Coordinates of C-alpha atoms in Angstrom, one line a residue:
Chain W
M6 CA 11.9 56.7 45.3
T7 CA 10.1 60.4 45.5
T8 CA 13.8 61.5 46.6
T9 CA 15.6 60.3 43.4
E10 CA 13.0 61.3 42.0
R11 CA 12.9 64.2 42.5
T12 CA 17.0 64.2 42.1
H13 CA 16.6 62.5 39.2
T14 CA 14.7 66.2 37.4
G15 CA 16.6 68.3 39.6
K16 CA 19.4 67.3 37.1
K17 CA 18.0 68.3 34.2
G18 CA 16.9 71.6 35.5
K19 CA 13.4 71.4 34.7
D20 CA 11.0 73.0 36.1
Q21 CA 7.5 70.8 37.5
S22 CA 5.5 71.7 40.7
P23 CA 6.0 74.9 42.0
K24 CA 5.1 74.5 45.6
Q25 CA 8.6 72.4 45.6
P26 CA 11.3 75.2 46.9
S27 CA 13.2 76.0 44.4
T28 CA 16.8 75.0 45.7
V29 CA 16.0 71.5 45.4
Q30 CA 14.2 71.7 41.4
K31 CA 17.2 73.3 39.6
P32 CA 20.8 72.6 41.6
R33 CA 23.2 73.2 38.6
R34 CA 21.2 77.2 37.6
I35 CA 22.6 78.6 40.3
Q36 CA 23.0 82.3 38.6
R37 CA 19.5 82.5 37.3
S38 CA 18.4 87.1 36.8
P39 CA 18.1 87.2 33.2
G40 CA 21.2 90.4 33.7
W41 CA 24.0 87.9 34.8
R42 CA 22.6 85.3 31.4
I43 CA 23.4 88.6 29.7
L44 CA 27.3 89.2 31.3
V45 CA 27.9 86.0 30.7
T46 CA 26.9 85.6 27.0
A47 CA 28.6 88.8 26.4
A48 CA 31.9 87.9 27.7
L49 CA 32.3 85.1 26.2
A50 CA 31.4 87.0 22.7
V51 CA 33.7 89.1 23.1
A52 CA 36.4 86.3 23.3
A53 CA 34.8 84.4 20.4
V54 CA 35.5 87.9 18.2
Y55 CA 39.2 87.6 19.4
F56 CA 38.9 84.3 18.9
L57 CA 37.1 83.9 15.4
F58 CA 38.6 88.3 14.5
P59 CA 41.9 86.4 12.7
V60 CA 39.6 83.7 10.8
Y61 CA 37.9 86.3 9.2
W62 CA 40.2 88.3 7.8
L63 CA 41.4 86.0 6.6
T64 CA 38.7 84.7 4.3
I65 CA 38.5 88.7 3.5
A66 CA 41.7 89.0 2.4
A67 CA 41.6 85.1 0.4
T68 CA 39.1 86.7 -2.3
K69 CA 41.2 89.9 -2.5
S70 CA 43.6 90.5 -5.2
T71 CA 47.1 91.7 -4.6
S72 CA 46.3 95.4 -5.6
S73 CA 43.2 95.4 -2.8
L74 CA 44.9 93.4 -0.4
F75 CA 46.9 97.0 0.1
G76 CA 44.3 99.2 -1.1
S77 CA 41.3 98.1 0.8
S78 CA 39.9 98.2 4.3
G79 CA 40.7 94.6 5.3
L80 CA 37.0 93.9 6.6
T81 CA 35.2 94.4 4.1
L82 CA 34.8 92.8 0.3
D83 CA 36.3 94.2 -2.5
H84 CA 36.1 92.6 -6.0
P85 CA 36.3 89.1 -5.0
Q86 CA 38.0 87.2 -6.8
L87 CA 38.2 83.9 -4.5
L88 CA 38.0 81.0 -7.3
T89 CA 41.0 83.4 -9.7
N90 CA 42.7 83.2 -5.9
L91 CA 42.4 80.0 -5.5
V92 CA 43.9 78.6 -8.8
N93 CA 46.6 81.1 -9.4
V94 CA 47.9 78.8 -5.6
V95 CA 46.6 76.1 -6.5
T96 CA 48.8 76.1 -10.1
Y97 CA 51.7 78.0 -9.4
N98 CA 55.5 77.0 -10.2
G99 CA 53.5 73.6 -11.4
G100 CA 51.2 72.8 -8.8
I101 CA 53.3 72.9 -5.8
F102 CA 51.0 73.9 -3.3
G103 CA 48.8 70.2 -4.5
R104 CA 52.1 68.5 -3.5
W105 CA 52.6 70.2 -0.5
T106 CA 49.3 68.9 0.5
L107 CA 50.3 64.6 0.0
N108 CA 52.4 65.1 1.7
S109 CA 51.6 66.6 5.2
V110 CA 48.7 64.1 4.7
L111 CA 51.6 61.6 4.0
Y112 CA 52.8 63.0 7.6
S113 CA 50.6 63.4 9.3
G114 CA 48.3 60.4 8.0
V115 CA 50.8 57.9 8.4
G116 CA 52.6 58.8 11.3
A117 CA 49.6 58.7 13.5
V118 CA 48.0 55.2 11.7
V119 CA 51.9 53.5 14.0
A120 CA 51.9 55.9 16.4
T121 CA 48.9 55.1 17.6
I122 CA 48.9 51.1 17.2
C123 CA 52.5 51.1 18.3
S124 CA 51.5 52.9 21.6
L125 CA 48.4 51.3 22.4
A126 CA 49.6 48.1 22.5
A127 CA 52.4 49.8 24.3
G128 CA 50.3 51.3 27.2
Y129 CA 48.4 47.7 26.9
C130 CA 50.6 45.7 27.4
L131 CA 52.0 47.6 30.2
A132 CA 48.4 47.8 31.5
K133 CA 47.7 43.9 31.7
F134 CA 51.2 42.6 31.8
T135 CA 53.1 41.8 34.9
F136 CA 56.8 41.9 34.2
R137 CA 59.9 42.7 35.6
G138 CA 61.1 46.7 34.5
R139 CA 57.3 47.7 33.6
E140 CA 57.2 50.3 35.5
V141 CA 60.8 51.6 34.6
W142 CA 59.9 51.6 32.0
F143 CA 56.9 53.4 32.3
N144 CA 58.2 56.2 33.4
I145 CA 60.9 56.6 31.2
I146 CA 57.9 57.2 28.9
L147 CA 56.6 59.3 30.7
A148 CA 59.7 61.2 30.7
G149 CA 59.6 61.2 27.4
V150 CA 56.7 63.7 27.4
M151 CA 58.8 66.2 28.8
I152 CA 61.4 66.5 26.9
P153 CA 60.9 69.6 24.8
G154 CA 60.6 68.1 20.9
T155 CA 62.5 71.0 19.6
A156 CA 66.2 69.7 20.9
L157 CA 65.9 66.0 20.1
A158 CA 65.6 67.4 15.8
L159 CA 69.0 69.5 15.8
P160 CA 70.8 65.5 17.2
L161 CA 67.9 63.8 15.0
F162 CA 69.4 65.2 11.8
L163 CA 73.3 64.9 13.0
L164 CA 71.7 61.4 12.8
M165 CA 70.2 61.2 10.1
S166 CA 73.3 62.9 8.0
Q167 CA 75.4 60.0 8.9
V168 CA 72.8 57.1 7.6
G169 CA 72.3 59.0 4.4
L170 CA 68.1 59.3 6.2
V171 CA 68.4 63.3 5.5
N172 CA 66.2 65.3 2.6
T173 CA 63.9 62.7 2.4
Y174 CA 60.6 61.1 3.3
W175 CA 61.7 59.1 6.5
S176 CA 63.7 62.1 8.2
V177 CA 60.5 64.0 8.7
L178 CA 58.4 59.5 9.1
L179 CA 60.1 58.5 11.3
P180 CA 60.8 60.9 14.9
S181 CA 56.5 60.7 14.2
L182 CA 56.6 57.6 15.7
V183 CA 56.3 57.6 18.6
S184 CA 54.2 59.6 20.9
P185 CA 54.7 58.1 24.3
F186 CA 51.8 60.6 25.6
G187 CA 49.9 58.6 23.7
V188 CA 51.1 54.7 26.1
Y189 CA 50.1 57.6 28.1
L190 CA 46.4 57.6 27.7
G191 CA 46.5 53.8 26.4
R192 CA 47.6 52.4 29.3
I193 CA 45.3 54.4 31.8
Y194 CA 42.4 53.3 29.2
A195 CA 43.3 49.9 29.7
Q196 CA 43.4 50.0 32.9
A197 CA 40.2 51.1 33.1
A198 CA 37.6 49.0 29.6
V199 CA 39.4 46.1 29.6
P200 CA 38.5 43.3 31.0
D201 CA 40.9 40.3 32.7
S202 CA 38.0 38.2 32.3
L203 CA 37.7 38.7 28.8
L204 CA 41.5 38.4 28.5
E205 CA 40.5 35.2 29.8
A206 CA 38.4 33.8 28.5
S207 CA 39.6 34.7 24.7
R208 CA 43.6 33.2 25.8
L209 CA 41.5 29.1 26.7
D210 CA 39.5 29.9 23.1
G211 CA 43.3 29.3 22.0
A212 CA 43.4 33.0 20.6
G213 CA 46.7 33.9 20.2
E214 CA 48.1 36.4 22.0
F215 CA 48.3 39.7 19.3
R216 CA 44.8 37.8 17.6
I217 CA 43.7 39.1 21.3
F218 CA 45.4 42.5 20.7
F219 CA 43.9 43.6 16.9
T220 CA 40.3 41.4 17.0
L221 CA 38.9 41.9 20.5
V222 CA 41.4 44.9 22.6
L223 CA 42.3 47.3 20.1
R224 CA 38.4 47.3 19.7
L225 CA 37.2 47.7 23.5
M226 CA 40.1 51.1 23.2
M227 CA 38.8 53.0 20.1
P228 CA 38.0 55.6 22.2
A229 CA 41.6 56.1 23.0
A230 CA 42.5 55.0 19.9
V231 CA 40.8 58.0 18.2
T232 CA 42.2 61.5 20.6
I233 CA 46.0 59.4 19.9
F234 CA 45.7 59.4 16.2
L235 CA 43.6 63.4 16.5
F236 CA 46.3 64.5 19.1
Q237 CA 48.8 63.0 16.1
F238 CA 47.6 63.9 13.5
I239 CA 47.4 67.3 14.3
G240 CA 51.0 67.2 15.8
I241 CA 52.7 66.4 12.9
W242 CA 50.4 67.7 10.6
N243 CA 51.6 71.0 12.5
N244 CA 55.4 71.0 13.3
F245 CA 57.2 72.9 11.7
F246 CA 60.5 72.3 12.9
L247 CA 61.4 68.7 11.9
P248 CA 60.5 69.2 8.6
L249 CA 62.3 72.9 8.1
V250 CA 65.8 71.4 10.0
M251 CA 65.7 67.8 7.6
L252 CA 64.0 69.6 4.1
S253 CA 65.8 71.1 2.0
D254 CA 63.4 69.5 -1.7
Q255 CA 61.2 71.6 -2.3
S256 CA 59.1 68.9 -3.7
L257 CA 59.3 66.8 0.1
Y258 CA 57.4 69.8 2.3
P259 CA 54.6 70.0 3.9
I260 CA 52.3 73.1 3.8
T261 CA 54.3 74.8 6.3
L262 CA 57.3 75.4 4.9
G263 CA 56.4 75.6 2.2
L264 CA 53.9 78.8 3.0
V265 CA 56.5 79.8 5.2
Q266 CA 59.2 79.6 2.2
W267 CA 56.4 81.8 0.1
Q268 CA 56.1 84.4 2.8
S269 CA 59.4 85.0 3.5
V270 CA 60.7 86.3 -0.3
S271 CA 57.1 88.3 0.1
D272 CA 58.3 91.0 0.4
R273 CA 60.8 90.6 -2.9
H274 CA 58.0 89.1 -4.7
P275 CA 54.4 90.8 -3.7
E276 CA 52.3 88.3 -6.3
L277 CA 53.5 86.0 -3.5
Y278 CA 51.5 87.7 -0.6
Q279 CA 48.1 86.9 -2.1
L280 CA 49.4 83.1 -2.4
A281 CA 50.8 82.8 1.3
I282 CA 46.9 83.7 2.0
G283 CA 45.9 81.6 -0.7
G284 CA 47.4 79.0 0.5
A285 CA 47.4 79.5 4.7
F286 CA 42.9 79.9 4.0
L287 CA 43.2 76.5 1.7
S288 CA 45.1 74.9 4.3
V289 CA 43.7 75.9 7.5
I290 CA 39.2 75.4 6.4
P291 CA 39.4 72.1 6.0
I292 CA 41.4 71.0 9.0
M293 CA 39.1 73.8 11.0
I294 CA 36.6 72.0 10.0
A295 CA 37.3 68.4 10.9
I296 CA 38.1 69.9 14.5
V297 CA 34.8 71.6 15.2
S298 CA 32.9 68.2 13.9
L299 CA 35.5 65.6 15.3
Q300 CA 35.0 68.1 18.9
R301 CA 33.1 64.5 20.9
F302 CA 36.4 62.7 20.7
W303 CA 38.4 65.3 22.5
K304 CA 36.6 66.1 24.9
A305 CA 36.3 61.9 25.8
G306 CA 40.1 61.3 25.5
L307 CA 40.5 64.0 27.4
T308 CA 38.8 63.5 30.1
E309 CA 41.0 59.9 30.3
G310 CA 44.0 61.6 30.2
S311 CA 44.1 64.9 32.7
V312 CA 41.4 63.3 35.6
K313 CA 43.4 60.8 35.8
G314 CA 47.0 61.9 35.5
Chain R
M17 CA 54.3 26.0 32.2
T18 CA 57.7 26.5 29.5
T19 CA 55.2 27.6 27.1
T20 CA 52.6 29.8 28.8
R21 CA 55.5 31.3 30.0
S22 CA 57.1 31.9 26.6
R23 CA 54.3 32.6 25.0
H24 CA 53.9 35.3 27.9
R25 CA 57.0 37.4 26.9
L26 CA 57.1 36.7 23.3
A27 CA 53.2 39.1 24.0
I28 CA 55.5 41.8 25.8
T29 CA 58.0 41.6 23.2
G30 CA 56.1 42.0 20.6
L31 CA 53.2 44.1 21.8
L32 CA 56.2 46.9 23.9
G33 CA 59.0 46.1 21.6
P34 CA 58.6 48.2 18.1
F35 CA 57.0 51.4 20.6
I36 CA 60.3 51.1 22.5
V37 CA 62.3 50.3 19.4
L38 CA 60.3 53.5 17.5
F39 CA 61.1 55.6 21.2
T40 CA 64.9 54.4 21.2
L41 CA 65.7 56.2 18.3
A42 CA 63.6 59.2 18.1
M43 CA 64.1 60.5 21.2
V44 CA 66.6 58.4 23.4
L45 CA 68.8 57.9 20.9
P46 CA 69.0 61.7 19.7
L47 CA 69.6 62.8 23.8
V48 CA 72.3 60.5 23.7
Y49 CA 74.0 62.7 20.8
A50 CA 73.2 65.9 21.7
I51 CA 74.8 65.3 25.4
Y52 CA 77.9 63.3 23.9
E53 CA 78.3 66.3 20.8
S54 CA 78.0 69.2 23.7
V55 CA 81.5 67.4 25.1
T56 CA 83.2 67.5 22.6
G57 CA 84.6 69.9 20.2
I58 CA 86.7 70.0 16.9
Q59 CA 90.1 69.3 16.5
R60 CA 90.9 70.5 13.1
S61 CA 95.6 68.7 12.2
G62 CA 97.4 70.5 9.6
A63 CA 98.3 74.0 8.2
F64 CA 94.4 76.0 8.0
G65 CA 92.8 71.8 8.7
Q66 CA 93.5 70.4 5.8
G67 CA 95.0 67.8 7.7
G68 CA 91.1 66.8 8.6
S69 CA 88.9 67.2 11.7
S70 CA 89.0 65.0 14.7
P71 CA 87.0 65.0 17.3
V72 CA 87.5 65.5 20.7
F73 CA 87.0 65.5 24.4
V74 CA 86.5 69.3 25.9
G75 CA 83.9 68.8 28.8
L76 CA 81.7 71.6 29.9
D77 CA 83.8 74.5 27.1
N78 CA 80.7 74.3 25.0
Y79 CA 78.9 75.0 27.6
I80 CA 80.7 77.5 28.9
T81 CA 80.8 79.9 25.7
A82 CA 77.6 79.2 25.6
L83 CA 76.8 80.8 28.3
G84 CA 78.9 83.7 28.5
A85 CA 77.3 84.7 24.7
S86 CA 75.4 87.7 26.5
A87 CA 73.0 86.7 23.4
F88 CA 72.6 83.8 23.9
V89 CA 72.3 84.5 28.0
A90 CA 69.6 87.3 26.7
S91 CA 67.7 84.4 24.7
L92 CA 67.4 82.2 28.0
G93 CA 65.9 85.3 29.7
R94 CA 64.0 86.1 27.2
V95 CA 61.9 83.2 26.8
L96 CA 61.5 83.4 30.8
L97 CA 60.2 86.7 31.0
F98 CA 57.7 85.7 28.1
A99 CA 57.4 83.2 30.0
V100 CA 56.4 84.1 33.2
V101 CA 53.7 86.7 31.9
Q102 CA 52.4 84.5 29.0
V103 CA 51.6 80.6 31.3
P104 CA 49.3 83.2 33.7
V105 CA 47.5 85.0 31.5
M106 CA 47.1 81.3 29.1
I107 CA 45.8 79.5 31.9
I108 CA 44.0 82.1 33.2
L109 CA 42.1 83.3 30.6
A110 CA 41.4 79.3 29.5
T111 CA 39.9 78.8 33.3
A112 CA 37.9 81.8 32.7
L113 CA 36.6 81.3 29.6
A114 CA 36.2 77.8 30.9
L115 CA 34.0 78.3 33.9
L116 CA 31.4 80.7 32.1
L117 CA 30.9 78.6 29.5
D118 CA 30.4 75.7 32.4
A119 CA 28.0 78.1 34.3
A120 CA 25.7 77.0 31.4
S121 CA 23.6 80.4 31.8
A122 CA 25.3 81.6 28.5
W123 CA 23.0 81.4 25.5
G124 CA 24.9 79.3 22.2
V125 CA 27.9 77.0 24.6
R126 CA 28.5 74.9 21.5
F127 CA 29.1 77.5 19.4
F128 CA 31.3 79.6 21.8
R129 CA 33.1 76.4 22.5
S130 CA 33.8 75.0 18.7
A131 CA 34.4 79.4 18.4
Y132 CA 37.3 79.3 20.9
F133 CA 38.8 75.6 20.2
L134 CA 38.9 76.6 16.7
P135 CA 42.9 77.8 16.3
Y136 CA 44.6 75.0 17.5
G137 CA 44.2 73.1 14.2
V138 CA 45.7 76.7 12.6
P139 CA 49.4 75.6 12.9
G140 CA 51.8 77.7 14.2
V141 CA 53.3 78.6 11.6
I142 CA 50.4 79.7 9.7
A143 CA 48.8 81.5 13.0
S144 CA 52.0 83.9 13.2
I145 CA 52.0 84.4 9.4
L146 CA 48.4 85.3 10.0
W147 CA 49.4 87.4 12.7
G148 CA 52.1 89.4 10.9
F149 CA 49.8 89.8 7.9
L150 CA 47.3 91.8 11.0
Y151 CA 50.2 93.5 13.3
T152 CA 51.4 94.4 9.2
P153 CA 51.0 98.2 9.1
G154 CA 48.6 98.8 5.6
L155 CA 47.7 96.0 5.3
S156 CA 45.8 95.4 8.6
P157 CA 42.9 96.9 10.1
L158 CA 44.0 96.7 12.8
V159 CA 47.2 99.3 12.8
N160 CA 44.1 101.1 10.6
F161 CA 41.4 101.2 12.8
G162 CA 44.0 102.2 15.4
S163 CA 45.0 105.5 13.8
A164 CA 41.9 106.5 13.0
L165 CA 41.8 106.9 16.8
G166 CA 44.9 108.6 16.4
L167 CA 47.0 105.6 18.3
D168 CA 49.7 104.9 16.7
L169 CA 49.9 100.9 16.8
D170 CA 53.6 99.4 16.1
F171 CA 53.7 95.8 16.8
L172 CA 56.4 95.0 15.1
G173 CA 58.3 97.9 16.8
G174 CA 61.6 96.1 20.2
G175 CA 58.9 96.7 22.5
S176 CA 56.0 95.0 21.5
I177 CA 56.7 92.5 19.7
L178 CA 57.2 90.0 22.6
W179 CA 54.4 90.3 23.5
S180 CA 52.3 90.6 19.6
I181 CA 54.4 87.2 19.8
A182 CA 52.5 86.0 23.2
N183 CA 49.5 87.6 22.0
I184 CA 49.5 84.2 19.2
V185 CA 50.5 81.7 21.2
T186 CA 47.7 82.5 24.0
W187 CA 44.7 83.3 20.2
Q188 CA 46.1 79.2 18.4
Y189 CA 46.7 77.6 23.0
A190 CA 44.1 79.7 25.0
G191 CA 40.7 77.2 23.4
Y192 CA 42.8 73.6 23.8
N193 CA 43.9 74.5 26.9
M194 CA 40.3 75.6 28.3
L195 CA 39.0 72.0 26.7
V196 CA 41.0 70.0 29.0
I197 CA 39.7 72.1 31.9
V198 CA 35.9 71.8 30.8
A199 CA 36.2 67.9 30.5
Q200 CA 37.8 68.3 33.9
L201 CA 34.2 70.7 35.4
K202 CA 31.9 67.8 33.2
S203 CA 33.2 65.2 35.7
I204 CA 32.4 67.0 38.8
D205 CA 29.3 64.6 40.9
A206 CA 26.9 67.2 39.8
D207 CA 25.2 65.9 43.0
L208 CA 28.4 68.1 44.6
F209 CA 26.5 71.3 43.5
E210 CA 23.2 70.4 44.5
A211 CA 24.4 70.1 48.8
A212 CA 26.0 73.4 47.4
S213 CA 23.5 75.0 47.1
I214 CA 20.8 73.1 49.6
D215 CA 23.6 74.7 52.2
G216 CA 22.9 78.7 50.0
A217 CA 26.0 78.5 48.8
N218 CA 26.2 81.3 46.0
A219 CA 28.2 81.6 42.1
W220 CA 30.8 82.8 43.4
Q221 CA 31.5 80.4 46.4
V222 CA 30.2 77.3 43.8
I223 CA 33.8 78.3 41.9
T224 CA 36.1 78.7 45.0
R225 CA 35.1 76.5 47.2
I226 CA 34.4 73.7 44.5
K227 CA 35.1 74.0 40.8
L228 CA 38.9 74.9 40.8
P229 CA 40.1 72.6 43.7
L230 CA 38.6 69.8 41.8
I231 CA 40.0 71.0 38.5
R232 CA 43.7 71.4 40.0
P233 CA 44.8 68.6 38.3
A234 CA 43.9 69.7 34.6
I235 CA 45.1 73.4 36.1
V236 CA 48.0 71.8 36.1
L237 CA 48.6 69.6 33.5
T238 CA 47.9 72.5 31.1
T239 CA 49.8 74.8 33.0
V240 CA 52.9 72.1 32.5
F241 CA 52.2 71.9 29.2
T242 CA 52.4 75.9 28.6
I243 CA 55.3 75.9 30.1
I244 CA 57.3 73.4 28.1
G245 CA 56.2 75.4 24.6
T246 CA 57.0 78.4 25.4
I247 CA 60.4 77.3 26.9
Q248 CA 60.2 76.0 23.2
L249 CA 59.3 79.3 21.3
F250 CA 60.5 79.4 17.5
A251 CA 58.5 79.3 15.0
E252 CA 56.3 82.3 15.4
P253 CA 59.8 84.4 16.1
L254 CA 61.4 82.6 12.4
V255 CA 58.2 83.9 10.9
L256 CA 58.2 86.8 12.3
K257 CA 61.6 87.9 11.1
P258 CA 61.6 89.5 7.8
L259 CA 58.4 92.2 8.9
S260 CA 60.2 93.3 12.1
S261 CA 64.1 94.3 13.2
A262 CA 63.5 94.3 16.4
I263 CA 63.4 89.8 16.6
T264 CA 67.5 88.6 16.1
S265 CA 69.0 85.3 15.2
S266 CA 69.2 84.8 19.0
F267 CA 65.9 85.8 19.6
T268 CA 65.1 82.9 21.5
P269 CA 67.6 80.1 22.8
N270 CA 66.1 77.6 19.9
L271 CA 66.4 80.6 17.3
S272 CA 69.9 80.8 18.8
A273 CA 71.0 77.3 18.3
Y274 CA 68.9 77.2 15.1
N275 CA 71.5 79.7 13.9
E276 CA 74.8 78.1 15.0
A277 CA 73.8 74.3 13.7
F278 CA 72.9 75.4 10.1
A279 CA 74.3 79.0 10.3
N280 CA 77.8 78.7 11.7
N281 CA 77.6 74.9 10.8
N282 CA 78.6 74.3 14.5
Y283 CA 77.0 71.5 15.7
N284 CA 78.5 71.2 19.4
L285 CA 77.8 75.2 20.1
A286 CA 74.1 73.7 18.8
A287 CA 74.1 71.0 21.0
A288 CA 74.4 72.8 24.0
E289 CA 72.2 74.8 23.9
S290 CA 70.3 72.0 23.0
V291 CA 71.1 70.7 26.0
L292 CA 70.8 73.8 28.0
L293 CA 66.8 74.8 26.7
A294 CA 66.0 70.3 27.5
L295 CA 67.3 71.2 30.9
V296 CA 65.4 74.7 31.3
A297 CA 62.4 72.7 30.4
C298 CA 62.5 70.7 32.7
A299 CA 63.9 72.6 35.8
F300 CA 60.9 74.9 34.8
S301 CA 58.2 71.7 34.8
F302 CA 59.6 69.4 37.6
G303 CA 60.2 72.3 40.0
F304 CA 56.0 73.4 39.2
L305 CA 55.0 70.3 39.6
K306 CA 56.9 70.1 42.9
L307 CA 55.4 73.6 44.5
V308 CA 52.2 72.0 43.5
T309 CA 52.3 68.8 45.2
R310 CA 53.9 70.7 48.5
G311 CA 51.0 72.9 48.6
G312 CA 48.5 70.3 47.7
S313 CA 45.6 69.1 49.4
P314 CA 45.6 67.7 52.4
S315 CA 44.7 64.0 51.9

């Protein structure tokens, strides 16, 4: 028992009895010298400056008037007027920015929820039911992960225009409902997290297959569900090519398309510089907060995806 | 028994069916349609095409046209050059950051991890708008800082624009790739490190002999996704186009296909270019997978 105890505390890297050899005490801490520690932290800090600098610049720039945007240093505040700027963004052109935000939330939210449920159902089915052609289906779906999304946008546009769906919500929403990567994650997760005995017991109790899926399996697969939802949500939120190809009506635009439109004409209308910056600030900050606060879910799912993949 | 079997079949249809229907509509059908479009041309009848137009089978004509256009071939070469530089830079940076964070000998690991991952939440076009401002002379503190040091920084010129775009892509996705690698590092059995330290392995040996071999799957996965992503390059050059005269309307294959379809209304040629791009992406990702599995671990 002493051995296991020592290993246990050793893993935590805590010092205890000084008589023990130091290698056994702190096996994870191989680099211990303070010089090394400072060096590693400094390297990490330099990288952090690189990743955070544009965000810092955006925050500072969002507080400036159009004239001081060009007339003052980009690194320091100059007569900050963040509120005025943000009010301008929100009220410009009859509040079109709010409309874009709602559209983005609609595309990403609805798309991600439906994609998650469909992927989980398909993944669970491929993991727990045996039927002819199962592996063929799985491989076809896996190949879908490899297809570049932008190569599909043009033919999708042509198909949608033949059925009169171009320039509607459906034209962006329908392709967003599919997540082959979600099926892959779902299958791996179902194999590990849904015990056959539980399914058999529910069947003996007389529960229908769909009730089993919606009440029991979905709950067991919740961590995978959260990960698939987050990936799909961010994927749709960041998507640009598809809405660019599909939409011509400004009131259907997601934020990305709207802001690019502001930015692309800002050389002729300098006031749009500030609107594009303010809009970027408004759209990026909530997503960043969400990303950081939901980080543990990203980790949980990524391990499933990469380790067994 | 028939009831059980029909119940079984009903369950499979109900569970797998919705996904298959959506998958067919949104991925299989467009792919088939793109291939169909790419081997057809428009034949106009009557003088000046007044008699209407009808599609005709033209074989590989569109592909020959696409590969005969020097601008399109140049754009393919450009994204391949981009990928050859971008993919290793991205993967080495992501792996290095993951290993540094995992060394656990630094302060503020949680903070750093969040800081690196943050840009993943910034849409590609917004990241491009942001960096676009940081590249614009007169707006950018970077250009100002450079000129204060006597450096004439030109981020938007013909020689540097591709690497300015590479910087945007690295900024956005390095943290995400890092997180995938960190997740796998965390799954390594701690006993291995213990054994290594008892055997007297130093930090470098632990990295090269234990960590790197064991995070191979994560590195392979992120490399494949990076290859597919970089070959699709579109949003970044499109957003930077008004700022830089070096970006032409066929700067990347995707940009070329987009302009072919919407500026020139030549959907057949655009489809051929899209299919070629998908083939290149598949060839490179499968080629890479083949390469790493052949020289893979001896097990």
